[in-house]
mmCIF file of C-alpha atoms in Angstrom:
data_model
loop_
_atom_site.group_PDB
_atom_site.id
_atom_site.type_symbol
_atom_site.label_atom_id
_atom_site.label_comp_id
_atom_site.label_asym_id
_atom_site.label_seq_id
_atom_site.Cartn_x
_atom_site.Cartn_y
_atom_site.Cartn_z
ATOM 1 C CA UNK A 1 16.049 -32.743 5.217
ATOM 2 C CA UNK A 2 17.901 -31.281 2.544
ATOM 3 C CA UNK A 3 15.560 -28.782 0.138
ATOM 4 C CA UNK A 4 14.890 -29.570 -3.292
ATOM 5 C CA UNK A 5 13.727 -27.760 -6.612
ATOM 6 C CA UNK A 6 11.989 -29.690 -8.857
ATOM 7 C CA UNK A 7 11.860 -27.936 -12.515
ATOM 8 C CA UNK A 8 9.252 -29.655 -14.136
ATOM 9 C CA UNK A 9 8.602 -27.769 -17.640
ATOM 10 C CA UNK A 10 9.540 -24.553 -18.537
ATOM 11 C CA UNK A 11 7.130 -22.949 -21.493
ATOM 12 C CA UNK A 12 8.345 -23.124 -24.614
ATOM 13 C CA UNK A 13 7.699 -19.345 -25.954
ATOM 14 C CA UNK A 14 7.683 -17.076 -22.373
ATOM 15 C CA UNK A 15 10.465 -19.354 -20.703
ATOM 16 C CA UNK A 16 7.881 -19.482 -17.332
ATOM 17 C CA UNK A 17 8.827 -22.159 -15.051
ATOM 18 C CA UNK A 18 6.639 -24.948 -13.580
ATOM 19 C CA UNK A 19 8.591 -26.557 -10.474
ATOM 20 C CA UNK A 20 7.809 -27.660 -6.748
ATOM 21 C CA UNK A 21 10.165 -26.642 -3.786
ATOM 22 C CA UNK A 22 10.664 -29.551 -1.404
ATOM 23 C CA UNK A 23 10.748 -28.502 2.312
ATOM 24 C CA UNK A 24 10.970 -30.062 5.637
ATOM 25 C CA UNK A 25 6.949 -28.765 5.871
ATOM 26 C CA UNK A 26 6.014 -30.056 2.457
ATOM 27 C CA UNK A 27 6.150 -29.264 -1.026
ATOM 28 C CA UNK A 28 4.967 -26.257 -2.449
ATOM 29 C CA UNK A 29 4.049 -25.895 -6.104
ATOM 30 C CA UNK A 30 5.474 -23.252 -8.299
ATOM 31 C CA UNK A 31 4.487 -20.720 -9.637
ATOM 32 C CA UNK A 32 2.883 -20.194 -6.446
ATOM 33 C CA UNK A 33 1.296 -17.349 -4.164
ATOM 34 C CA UNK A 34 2.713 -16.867 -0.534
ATOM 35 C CA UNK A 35 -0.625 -15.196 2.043
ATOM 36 C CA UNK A 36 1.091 -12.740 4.111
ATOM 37 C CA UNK A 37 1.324 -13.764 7.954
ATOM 38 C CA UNK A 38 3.109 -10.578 9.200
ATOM 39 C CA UNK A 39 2.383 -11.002 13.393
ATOM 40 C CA UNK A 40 1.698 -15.121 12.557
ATOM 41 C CA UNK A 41 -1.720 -14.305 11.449
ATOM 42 C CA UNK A 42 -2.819 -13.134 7.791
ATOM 43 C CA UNK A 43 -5.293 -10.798 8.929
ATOM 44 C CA UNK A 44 -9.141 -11.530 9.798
ATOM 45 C CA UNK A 45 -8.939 -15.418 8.801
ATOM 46 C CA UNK A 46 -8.401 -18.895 11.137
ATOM 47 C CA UNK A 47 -5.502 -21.002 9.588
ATOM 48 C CA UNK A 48 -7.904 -23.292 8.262
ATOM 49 C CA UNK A 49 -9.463 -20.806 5.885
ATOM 50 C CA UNK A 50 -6.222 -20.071 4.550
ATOM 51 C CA UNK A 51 -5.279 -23.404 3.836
ATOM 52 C CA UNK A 52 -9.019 -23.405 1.701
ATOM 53 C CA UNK A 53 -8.046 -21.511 -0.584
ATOM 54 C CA UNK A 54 -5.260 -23.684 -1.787
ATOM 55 C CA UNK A 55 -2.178 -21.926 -0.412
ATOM 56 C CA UNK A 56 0.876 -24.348 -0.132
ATOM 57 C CA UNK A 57 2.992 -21.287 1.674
ATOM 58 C CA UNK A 58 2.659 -18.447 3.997
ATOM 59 C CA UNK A 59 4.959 -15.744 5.270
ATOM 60 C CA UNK A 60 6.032 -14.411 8.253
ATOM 61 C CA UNK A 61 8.215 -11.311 9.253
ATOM 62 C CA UNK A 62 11.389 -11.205 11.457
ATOM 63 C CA UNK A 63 11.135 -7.388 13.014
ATOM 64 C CA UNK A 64 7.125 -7.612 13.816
ATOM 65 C CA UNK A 65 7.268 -11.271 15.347
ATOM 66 C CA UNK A 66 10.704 -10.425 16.946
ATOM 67 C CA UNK A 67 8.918 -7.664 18.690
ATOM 68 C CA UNK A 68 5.584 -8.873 19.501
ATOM 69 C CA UNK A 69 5.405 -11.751 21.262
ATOM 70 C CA UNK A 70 9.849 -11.913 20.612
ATOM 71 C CA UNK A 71 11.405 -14.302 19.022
ATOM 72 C CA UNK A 72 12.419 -16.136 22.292
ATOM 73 C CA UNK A 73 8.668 -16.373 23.228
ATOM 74 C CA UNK A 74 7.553 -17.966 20.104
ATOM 75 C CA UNK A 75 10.348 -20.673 20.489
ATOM 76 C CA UNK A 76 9.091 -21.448 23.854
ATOM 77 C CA UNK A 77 5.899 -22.019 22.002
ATOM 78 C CA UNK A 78 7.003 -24.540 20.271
ATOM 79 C CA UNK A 79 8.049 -22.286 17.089
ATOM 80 C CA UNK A 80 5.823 -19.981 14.607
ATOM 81 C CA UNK A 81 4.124 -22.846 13.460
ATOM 82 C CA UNK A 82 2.903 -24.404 16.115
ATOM 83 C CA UNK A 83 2.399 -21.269 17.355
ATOM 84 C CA UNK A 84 -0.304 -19.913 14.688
ATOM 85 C CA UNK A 85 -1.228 -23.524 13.938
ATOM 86 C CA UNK A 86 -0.362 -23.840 10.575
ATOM 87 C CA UNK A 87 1.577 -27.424 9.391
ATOM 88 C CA UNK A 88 2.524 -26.046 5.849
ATOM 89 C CA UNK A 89 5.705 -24.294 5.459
ATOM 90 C CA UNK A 90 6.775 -20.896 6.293
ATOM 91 C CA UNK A 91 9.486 -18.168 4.388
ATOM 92 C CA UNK A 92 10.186 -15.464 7.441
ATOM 93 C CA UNK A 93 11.408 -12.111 5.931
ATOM 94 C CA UNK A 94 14.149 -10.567 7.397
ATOM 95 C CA UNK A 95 13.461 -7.158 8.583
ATOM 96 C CA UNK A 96 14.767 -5.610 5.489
ATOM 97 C CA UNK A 97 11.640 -4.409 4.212
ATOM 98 C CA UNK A 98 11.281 -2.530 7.102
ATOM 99 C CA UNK A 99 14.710 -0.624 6.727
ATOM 100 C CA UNK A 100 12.351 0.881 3.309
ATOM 101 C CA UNK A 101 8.926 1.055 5.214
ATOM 102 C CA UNK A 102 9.964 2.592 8.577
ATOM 103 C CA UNK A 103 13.052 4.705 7.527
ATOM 104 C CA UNK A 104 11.659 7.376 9.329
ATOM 105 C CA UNK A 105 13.043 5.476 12.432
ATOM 106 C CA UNK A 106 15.904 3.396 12.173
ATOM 107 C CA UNK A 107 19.625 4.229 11.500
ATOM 108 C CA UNK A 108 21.401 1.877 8.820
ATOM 109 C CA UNK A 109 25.462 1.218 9.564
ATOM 110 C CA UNK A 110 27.681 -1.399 7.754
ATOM 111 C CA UNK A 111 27.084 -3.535 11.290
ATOM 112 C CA UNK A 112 23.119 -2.990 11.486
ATOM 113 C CA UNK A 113 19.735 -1.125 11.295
ATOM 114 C CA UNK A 114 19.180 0.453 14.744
ATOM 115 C CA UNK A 115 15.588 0.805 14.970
ATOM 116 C CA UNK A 116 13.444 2.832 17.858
ATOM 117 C CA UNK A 117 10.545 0.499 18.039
ATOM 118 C CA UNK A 118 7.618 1.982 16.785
ATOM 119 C CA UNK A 119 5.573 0.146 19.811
ATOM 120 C CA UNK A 120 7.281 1.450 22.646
ATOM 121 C CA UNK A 121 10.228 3.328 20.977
ATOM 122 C CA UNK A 122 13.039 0.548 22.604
ATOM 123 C CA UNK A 123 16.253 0.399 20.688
ATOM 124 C CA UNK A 124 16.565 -2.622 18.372
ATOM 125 C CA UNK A 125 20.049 -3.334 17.151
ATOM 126 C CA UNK A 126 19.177 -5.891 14.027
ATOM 127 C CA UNK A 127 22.673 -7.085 12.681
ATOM 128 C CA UNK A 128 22.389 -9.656 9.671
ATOM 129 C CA UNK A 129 23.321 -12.192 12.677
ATOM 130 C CA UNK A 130 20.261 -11.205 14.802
ATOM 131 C CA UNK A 131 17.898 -11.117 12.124
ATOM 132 C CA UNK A 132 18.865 -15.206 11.350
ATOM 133 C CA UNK A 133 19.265 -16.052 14.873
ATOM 134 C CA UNK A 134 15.545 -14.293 15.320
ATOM 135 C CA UNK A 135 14.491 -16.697 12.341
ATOM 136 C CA UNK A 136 16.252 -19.958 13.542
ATOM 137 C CA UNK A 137 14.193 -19.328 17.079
ATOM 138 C CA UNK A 138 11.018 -18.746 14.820
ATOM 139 C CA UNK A 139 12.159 -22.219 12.907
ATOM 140 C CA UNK A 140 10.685 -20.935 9.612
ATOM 141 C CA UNK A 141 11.232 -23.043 6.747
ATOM 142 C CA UNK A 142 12.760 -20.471 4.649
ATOM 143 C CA UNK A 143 15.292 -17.862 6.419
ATOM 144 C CA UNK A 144 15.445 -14.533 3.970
ATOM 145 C CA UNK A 145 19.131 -12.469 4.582
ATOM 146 C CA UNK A 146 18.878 -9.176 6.123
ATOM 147 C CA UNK A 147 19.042 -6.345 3.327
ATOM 148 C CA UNK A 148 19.307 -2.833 2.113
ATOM 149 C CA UNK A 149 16.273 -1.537 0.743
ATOM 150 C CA UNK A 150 16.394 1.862 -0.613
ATOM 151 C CA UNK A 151 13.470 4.051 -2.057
ATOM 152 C CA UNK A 152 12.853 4.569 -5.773
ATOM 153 C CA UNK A 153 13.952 6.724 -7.463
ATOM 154 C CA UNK A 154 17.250 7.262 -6.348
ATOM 155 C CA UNK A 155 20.587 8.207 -6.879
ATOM 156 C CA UNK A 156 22.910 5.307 -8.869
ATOM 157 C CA UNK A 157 25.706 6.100 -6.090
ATOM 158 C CA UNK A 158 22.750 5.318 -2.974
ATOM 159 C CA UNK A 159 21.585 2.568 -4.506
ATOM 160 C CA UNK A 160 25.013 0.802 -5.671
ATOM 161 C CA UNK A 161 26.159 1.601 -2.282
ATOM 162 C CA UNK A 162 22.799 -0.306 -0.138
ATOM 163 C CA UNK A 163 23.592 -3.738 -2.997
ATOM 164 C CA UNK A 164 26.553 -3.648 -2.188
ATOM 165 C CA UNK A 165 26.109 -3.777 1.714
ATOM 166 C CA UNK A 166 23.334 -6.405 0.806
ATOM 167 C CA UNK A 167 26.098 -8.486 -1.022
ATOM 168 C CA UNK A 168 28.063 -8.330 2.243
ATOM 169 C CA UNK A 169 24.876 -8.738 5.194
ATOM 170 C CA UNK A 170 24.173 -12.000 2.669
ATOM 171 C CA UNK A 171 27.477 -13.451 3.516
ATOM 172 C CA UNK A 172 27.263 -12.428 7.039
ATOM 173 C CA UNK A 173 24.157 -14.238 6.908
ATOM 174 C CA UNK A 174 25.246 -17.094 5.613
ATOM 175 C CA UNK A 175 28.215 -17.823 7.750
ATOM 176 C CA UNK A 176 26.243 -17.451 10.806
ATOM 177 C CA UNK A 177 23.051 -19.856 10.062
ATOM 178 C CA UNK A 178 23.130 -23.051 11.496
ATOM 179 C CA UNK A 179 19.334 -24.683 11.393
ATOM 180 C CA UNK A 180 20.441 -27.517 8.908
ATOM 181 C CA UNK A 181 16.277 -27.717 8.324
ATOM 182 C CA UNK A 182 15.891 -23.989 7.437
ATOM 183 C CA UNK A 183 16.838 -23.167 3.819
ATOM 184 C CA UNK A 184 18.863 -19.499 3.277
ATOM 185 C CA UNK A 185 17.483 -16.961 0.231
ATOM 186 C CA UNK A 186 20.053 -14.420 -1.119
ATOM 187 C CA UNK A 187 17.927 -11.158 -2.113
ATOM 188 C CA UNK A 188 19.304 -9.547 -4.842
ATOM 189 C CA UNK A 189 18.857 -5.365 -4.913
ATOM 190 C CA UNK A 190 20.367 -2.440 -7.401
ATOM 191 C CA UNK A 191 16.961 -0.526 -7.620
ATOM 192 C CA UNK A 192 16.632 0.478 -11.371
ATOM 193 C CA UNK A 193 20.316 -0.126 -12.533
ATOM 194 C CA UNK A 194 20.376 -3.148 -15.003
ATOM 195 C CA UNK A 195 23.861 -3.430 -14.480
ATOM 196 C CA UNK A 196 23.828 -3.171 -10.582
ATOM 197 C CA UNK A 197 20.861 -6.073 -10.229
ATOM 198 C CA UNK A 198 23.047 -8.207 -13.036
ATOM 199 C CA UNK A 199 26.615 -7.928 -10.667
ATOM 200 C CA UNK A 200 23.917 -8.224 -7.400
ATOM 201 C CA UNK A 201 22.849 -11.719 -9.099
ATOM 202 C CA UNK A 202 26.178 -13.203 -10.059
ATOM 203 C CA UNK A 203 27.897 -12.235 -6.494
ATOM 204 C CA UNK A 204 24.853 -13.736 -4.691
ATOM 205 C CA UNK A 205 24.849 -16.515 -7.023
ATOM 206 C CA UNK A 206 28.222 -17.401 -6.414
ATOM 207 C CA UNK A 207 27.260 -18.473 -3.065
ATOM 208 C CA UNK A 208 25.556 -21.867 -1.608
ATOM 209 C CA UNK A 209 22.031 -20.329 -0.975
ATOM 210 C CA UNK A 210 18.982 -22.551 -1.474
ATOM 211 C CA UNK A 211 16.578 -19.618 -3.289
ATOM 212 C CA UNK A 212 17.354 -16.116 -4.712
ATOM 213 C CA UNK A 213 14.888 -13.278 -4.152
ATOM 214 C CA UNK A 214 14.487 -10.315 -6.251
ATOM 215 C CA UNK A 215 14.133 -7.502 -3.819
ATOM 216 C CA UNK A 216 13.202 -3.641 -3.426
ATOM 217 C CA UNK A 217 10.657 -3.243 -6.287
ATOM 218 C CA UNK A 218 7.168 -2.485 -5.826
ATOM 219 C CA UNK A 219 7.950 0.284 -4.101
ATOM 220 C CA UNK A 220 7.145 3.520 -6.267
ATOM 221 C CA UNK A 221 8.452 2.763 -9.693
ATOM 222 C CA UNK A 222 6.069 2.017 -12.590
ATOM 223 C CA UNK A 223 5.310 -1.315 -13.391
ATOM 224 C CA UNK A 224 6.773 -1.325 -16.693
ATOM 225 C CA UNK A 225 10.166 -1.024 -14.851
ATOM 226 C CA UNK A 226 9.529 -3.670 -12.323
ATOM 227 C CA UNK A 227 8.762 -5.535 -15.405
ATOM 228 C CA UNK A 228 12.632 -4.371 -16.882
ATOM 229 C CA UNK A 229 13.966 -5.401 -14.535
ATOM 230 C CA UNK A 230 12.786 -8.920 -13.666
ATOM 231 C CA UNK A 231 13.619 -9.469 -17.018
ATOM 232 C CA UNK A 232 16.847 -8.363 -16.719
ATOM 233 C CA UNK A 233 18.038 -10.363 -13.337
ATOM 234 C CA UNK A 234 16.570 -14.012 -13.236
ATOM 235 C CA UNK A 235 18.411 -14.949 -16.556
ATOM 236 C CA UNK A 236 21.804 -14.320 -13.856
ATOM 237 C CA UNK A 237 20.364 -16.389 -11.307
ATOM 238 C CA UNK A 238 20.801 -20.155 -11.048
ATOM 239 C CA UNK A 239 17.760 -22.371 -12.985
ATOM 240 C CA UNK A 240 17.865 -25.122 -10.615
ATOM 241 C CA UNK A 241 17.024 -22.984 -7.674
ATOM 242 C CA UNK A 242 13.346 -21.178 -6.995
ATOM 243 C CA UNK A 243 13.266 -17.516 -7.512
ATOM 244 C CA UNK A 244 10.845 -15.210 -5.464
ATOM 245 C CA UNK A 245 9.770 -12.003 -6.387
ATOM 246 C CA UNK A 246 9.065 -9.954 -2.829
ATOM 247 C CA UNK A 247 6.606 -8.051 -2.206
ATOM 248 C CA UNK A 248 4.675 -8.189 -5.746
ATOM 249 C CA UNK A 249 1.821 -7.459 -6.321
ATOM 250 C CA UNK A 250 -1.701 -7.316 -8.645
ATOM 251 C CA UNK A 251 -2.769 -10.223 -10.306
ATOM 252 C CA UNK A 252 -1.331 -8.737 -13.866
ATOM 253 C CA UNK A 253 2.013 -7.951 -12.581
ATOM 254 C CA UNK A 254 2.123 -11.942 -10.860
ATOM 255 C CA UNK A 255 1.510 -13.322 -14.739
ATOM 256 C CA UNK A 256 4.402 -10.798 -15.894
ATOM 257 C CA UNK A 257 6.652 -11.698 -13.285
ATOM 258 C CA UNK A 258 5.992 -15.325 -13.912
ATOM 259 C CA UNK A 259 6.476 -15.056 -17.404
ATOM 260 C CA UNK A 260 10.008 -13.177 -16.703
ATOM 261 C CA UNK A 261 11.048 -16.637 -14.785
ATOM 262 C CA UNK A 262 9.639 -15.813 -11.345
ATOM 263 C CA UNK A 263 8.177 -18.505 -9.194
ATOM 264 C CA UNK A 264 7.237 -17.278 -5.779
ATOM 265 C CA UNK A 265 5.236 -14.759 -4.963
ATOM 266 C CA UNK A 266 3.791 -12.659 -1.617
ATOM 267 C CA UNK A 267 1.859 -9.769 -1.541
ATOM 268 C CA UNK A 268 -0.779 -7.779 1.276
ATOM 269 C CA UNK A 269 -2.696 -6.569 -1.713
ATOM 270 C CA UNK A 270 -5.533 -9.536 -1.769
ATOM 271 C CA UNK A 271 -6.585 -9.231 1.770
ATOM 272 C CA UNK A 272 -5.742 -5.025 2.478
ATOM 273 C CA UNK A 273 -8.320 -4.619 -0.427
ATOM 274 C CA UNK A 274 -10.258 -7.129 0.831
ATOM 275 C CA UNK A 275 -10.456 -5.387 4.284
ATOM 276 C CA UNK A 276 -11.735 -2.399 2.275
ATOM 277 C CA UNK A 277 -13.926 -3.916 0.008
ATOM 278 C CA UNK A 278 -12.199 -4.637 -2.985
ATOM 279 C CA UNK A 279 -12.627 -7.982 -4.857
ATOM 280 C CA UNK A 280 -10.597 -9.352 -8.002
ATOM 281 C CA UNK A 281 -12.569 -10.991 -9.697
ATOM 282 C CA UNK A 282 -12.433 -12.827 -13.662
ATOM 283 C CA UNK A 283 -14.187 -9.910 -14.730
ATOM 284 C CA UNK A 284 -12.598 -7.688 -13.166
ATOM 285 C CA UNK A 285 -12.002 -5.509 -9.396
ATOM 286 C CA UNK A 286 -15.469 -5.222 -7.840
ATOM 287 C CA UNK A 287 -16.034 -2.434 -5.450
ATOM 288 C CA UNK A 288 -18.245 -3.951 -3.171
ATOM 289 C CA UNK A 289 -19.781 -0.771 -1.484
ATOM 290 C CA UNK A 290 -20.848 0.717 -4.442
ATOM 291 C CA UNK A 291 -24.723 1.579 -4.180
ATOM 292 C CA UNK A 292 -25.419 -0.670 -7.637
ATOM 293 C CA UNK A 293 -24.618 -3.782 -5.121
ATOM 294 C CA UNK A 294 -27.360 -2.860 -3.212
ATOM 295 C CA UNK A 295 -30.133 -5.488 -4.148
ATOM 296 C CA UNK A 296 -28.074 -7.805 -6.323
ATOM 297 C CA UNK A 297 -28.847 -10.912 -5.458
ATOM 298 C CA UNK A 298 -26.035 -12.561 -7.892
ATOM 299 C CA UNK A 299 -22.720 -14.037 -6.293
ATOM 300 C CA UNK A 300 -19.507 -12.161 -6.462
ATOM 301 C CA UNK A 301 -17.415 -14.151 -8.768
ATOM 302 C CA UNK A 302 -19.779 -17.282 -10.200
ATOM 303 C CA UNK A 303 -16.906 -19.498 -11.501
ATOM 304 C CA UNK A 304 -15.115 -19.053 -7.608
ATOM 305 C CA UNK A 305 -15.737 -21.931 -4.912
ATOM 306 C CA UNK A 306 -14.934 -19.580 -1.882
ATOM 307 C CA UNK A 307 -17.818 -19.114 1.116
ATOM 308 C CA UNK A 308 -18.348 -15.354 -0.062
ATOM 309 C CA UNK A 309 -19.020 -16.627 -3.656
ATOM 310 C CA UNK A 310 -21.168 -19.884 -2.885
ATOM 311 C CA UNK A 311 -23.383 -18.721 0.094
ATOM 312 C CA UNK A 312 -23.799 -15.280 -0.117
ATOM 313 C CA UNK A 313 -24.857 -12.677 -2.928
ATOM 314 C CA UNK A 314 -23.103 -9.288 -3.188
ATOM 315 C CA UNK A 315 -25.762 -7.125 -1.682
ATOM 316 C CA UNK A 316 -25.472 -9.465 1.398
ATOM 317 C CA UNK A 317 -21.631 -8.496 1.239
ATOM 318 C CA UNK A 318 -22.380 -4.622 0.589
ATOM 319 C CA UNK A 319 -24.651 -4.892 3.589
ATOM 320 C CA UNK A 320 -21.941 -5.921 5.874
ATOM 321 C CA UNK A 321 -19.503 -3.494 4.955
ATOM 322 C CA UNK A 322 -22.130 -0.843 5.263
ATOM 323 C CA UNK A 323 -22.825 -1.758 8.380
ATOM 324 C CA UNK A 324 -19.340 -2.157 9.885
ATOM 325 C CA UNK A 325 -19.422 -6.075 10.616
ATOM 326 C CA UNK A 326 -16.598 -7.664 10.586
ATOM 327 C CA UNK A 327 -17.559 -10.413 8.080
ATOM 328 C CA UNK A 328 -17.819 -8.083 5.244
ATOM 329 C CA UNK A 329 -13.774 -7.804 5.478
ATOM 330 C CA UNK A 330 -13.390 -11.870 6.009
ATOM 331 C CA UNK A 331 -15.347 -12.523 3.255
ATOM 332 C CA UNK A 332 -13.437 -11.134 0.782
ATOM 333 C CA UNK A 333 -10.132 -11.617 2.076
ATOM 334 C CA UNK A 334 -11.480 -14.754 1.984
ATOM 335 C CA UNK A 335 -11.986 -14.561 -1.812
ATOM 336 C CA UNK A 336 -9.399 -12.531 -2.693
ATOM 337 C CA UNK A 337 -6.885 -14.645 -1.630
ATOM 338 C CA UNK A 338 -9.077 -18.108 -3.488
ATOM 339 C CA UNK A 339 -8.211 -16.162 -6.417
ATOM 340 C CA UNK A 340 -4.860 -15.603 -6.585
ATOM 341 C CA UNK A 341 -4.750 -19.166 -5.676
ATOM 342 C CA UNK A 342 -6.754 -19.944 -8.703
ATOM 343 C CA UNK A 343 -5.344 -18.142 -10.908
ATOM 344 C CA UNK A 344 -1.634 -18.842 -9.819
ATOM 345 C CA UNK A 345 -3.043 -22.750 -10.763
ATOM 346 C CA UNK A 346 -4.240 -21.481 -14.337
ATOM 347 C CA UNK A 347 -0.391 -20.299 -14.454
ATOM 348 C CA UNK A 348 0.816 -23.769 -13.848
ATOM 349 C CA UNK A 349 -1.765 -25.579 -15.897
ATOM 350 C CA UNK A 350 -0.777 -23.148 -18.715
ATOM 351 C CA UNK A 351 3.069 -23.411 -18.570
ATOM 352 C CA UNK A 352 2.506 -27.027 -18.910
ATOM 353 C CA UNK A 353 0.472 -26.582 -22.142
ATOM 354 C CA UNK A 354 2.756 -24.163 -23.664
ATOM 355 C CA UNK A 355 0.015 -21.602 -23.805
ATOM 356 C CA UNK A 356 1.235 -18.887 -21.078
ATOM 357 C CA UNK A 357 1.092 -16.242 -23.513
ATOM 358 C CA UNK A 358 -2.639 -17.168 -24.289
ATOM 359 C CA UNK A 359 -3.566 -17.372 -20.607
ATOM 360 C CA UNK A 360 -2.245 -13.754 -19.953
ATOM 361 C CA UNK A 361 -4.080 -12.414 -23.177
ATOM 362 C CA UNK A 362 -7.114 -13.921 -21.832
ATOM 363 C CA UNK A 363 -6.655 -12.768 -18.178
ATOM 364 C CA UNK A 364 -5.988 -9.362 -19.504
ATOM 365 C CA UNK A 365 -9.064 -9.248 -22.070
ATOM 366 C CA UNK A 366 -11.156 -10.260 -18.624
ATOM 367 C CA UNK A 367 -9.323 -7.742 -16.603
ATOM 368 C CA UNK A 368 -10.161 -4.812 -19.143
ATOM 369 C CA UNK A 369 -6.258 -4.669 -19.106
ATOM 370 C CA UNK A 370 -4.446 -2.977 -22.725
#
């Protein structure tokens, strides 16, 4: 099956897109929220209670599944998902992330990243070949290319010199994929540099990939400048493909990135903070350990549909967490991740409308966001 991008309407005053991405797994709607699946689970919740709360898309991650079980183990399984049970599709990330996250032990070359696994300190050797031919065992829907992800800040000369080793592991990538069922995204990278993320785009854009990922932000700078710099780079990249922002983020900065042109999204941030107690909710984050919870008898979020909002009240969901049971944490990872589905819908509803802008005023007057 060949992948498709439907562009349905694109808002009249923010330019936000309103599309649905056609895979071999089904169709996923757009702007639209990815759970994160990093070892083919998303953390403390069965398959089916992540398909309640309305997501069309989940992730996986190349270095952590090609680890643990390994890649070749999850083929024999039958692929990732039949493996974790889930009949939606899948993007696998590459491993690139974790050139940022575990720099502490890998080496990066032009051929590779040499990591020492941080399980039992083995050498891994992950050449943009490797990472796709991990990805084509794990038969992922979406294949991401192997990248350089640097730090931020950093130096113009560092940064220009990891995009344009990205530009090249893309090709490398590219030439070496052969799942005709398993779309390719290009990841564009250039840090802070306008000009570097604009020349990233148009090189990456220049080749045949199915999706384009904006890459290596959320990771120190302010969001103001993630902001910048969305702005700056999906005007480069083609309309008729999607566009994913990696890695990204609160609520607030989903409805900026969306509004920049942005239509996929993944992020740990829903369940992490559920796992420690941390809702979003229309009125705002709700920290559900604090003593005022105690003997409220009122539901988290009253407009939400999730089972932490409809069968339980939040001093039922303080008790858990004060006691250490393991609900407390489903719960609201539970919820957490209901509500970036619903409000990722009030994105698509609005874009459709015309009234984007209105919906983000709104959001942010619930949020208590200036």
């Amino acid at each position: 099956m060949s992948f498709r991008f439907h562009l349905h309407h694109t808002d009249l005053e923010t330019g936000a897109r309103r599309g649905t991405f056609e895979t071999p797994h089904g169709p996923v709607e757009t702007p639209g929220f990815m759970p994160v699946g990093t070892q083919g689970t998303v953390k403390g919740l069965t398959i089916d209670q992540v398909a309640s709360t309305g997501a069309d898309m989940i992730l996986g991650n190349t270095y952590h599944l090609g680890l643990r079980p390994g890649h070749l183990t999850v083929r024999a399984l039958g692929g990732l998902h039949a493996m974790c049970g889930w009949d939606g599709p899948i993007l696998t990330d590459s491993g690139g992330f974790q050139v940022f996250s575990l720099k502490g032990i890998n080496k990066i070359t032009e051929q590779s990243v040499v990591f020492r696994s941080h399980i039992d300190g083995a050498i891994i050797d992950l050449t943009p070949e490797h990472s796709i031919e991990i990805q084509e065992s794990l038969g992922s829907d979406v294949a991401m290319v192997l990248d350089h992800v640097v730090a931020l800040p950093a130096e113009k000369s560092e940064v220009q010199l990891a995009m344009e080793r990205s530009i090249r592991w893309a090709k490398r990538c590219l030439e070496y994929a052969s799942r005709g069922d398993q779309a390719k995204f290009a990841i564009v990278q250039g840090g802070l540099d306008v000009e570097l993320r604009q020349q990233c785009a148009r090189d990456l854009a220049a080749m045949d990939f199915q999706g384009y990922a904006v890459g290596g932000l959320s990771v120190g700078e302010a969001p103001e400048e993630m902001y910048r710099i969305t702005q700056a780079t999906t005007p480069e990249l083609p309309s008729d493909k999607p566009r994913y922002l990696m890695g990204v983020g609160r609520p607030i900065d989903l409805l900026e990135s969306l509004a920049r042109g942005i239509d996929l999204f993944d992020c740990v941030m829903p369940t992490r903070n559920g796992r420690n107690g941390l809702a979003f909710t229309d009125a705002g984050p709700v920290k559900i350990r604090n003593a005022k919870h105690k003997t409220d008898t009122a539901s988290l979020d009253p407009t939400c549909s999730c089972l932490a909002c409809t069968r339980h009240s939040r001093g039922y969901l303080r008790h858990l967490f004060i006691a250490g049971e393991m609900l407390g944490p489903i719960l609201l990872s539970l919820h957490n991740l209901t509500y970036y589905q619903r409000v990722m819908q009030g994105a698509r509803e609005a874009i459709k409308a015309n009234t984007l802008s209105q919906y983000i005023a709104t959001k942010k007057s619930q949020w208590g966001i200036q």
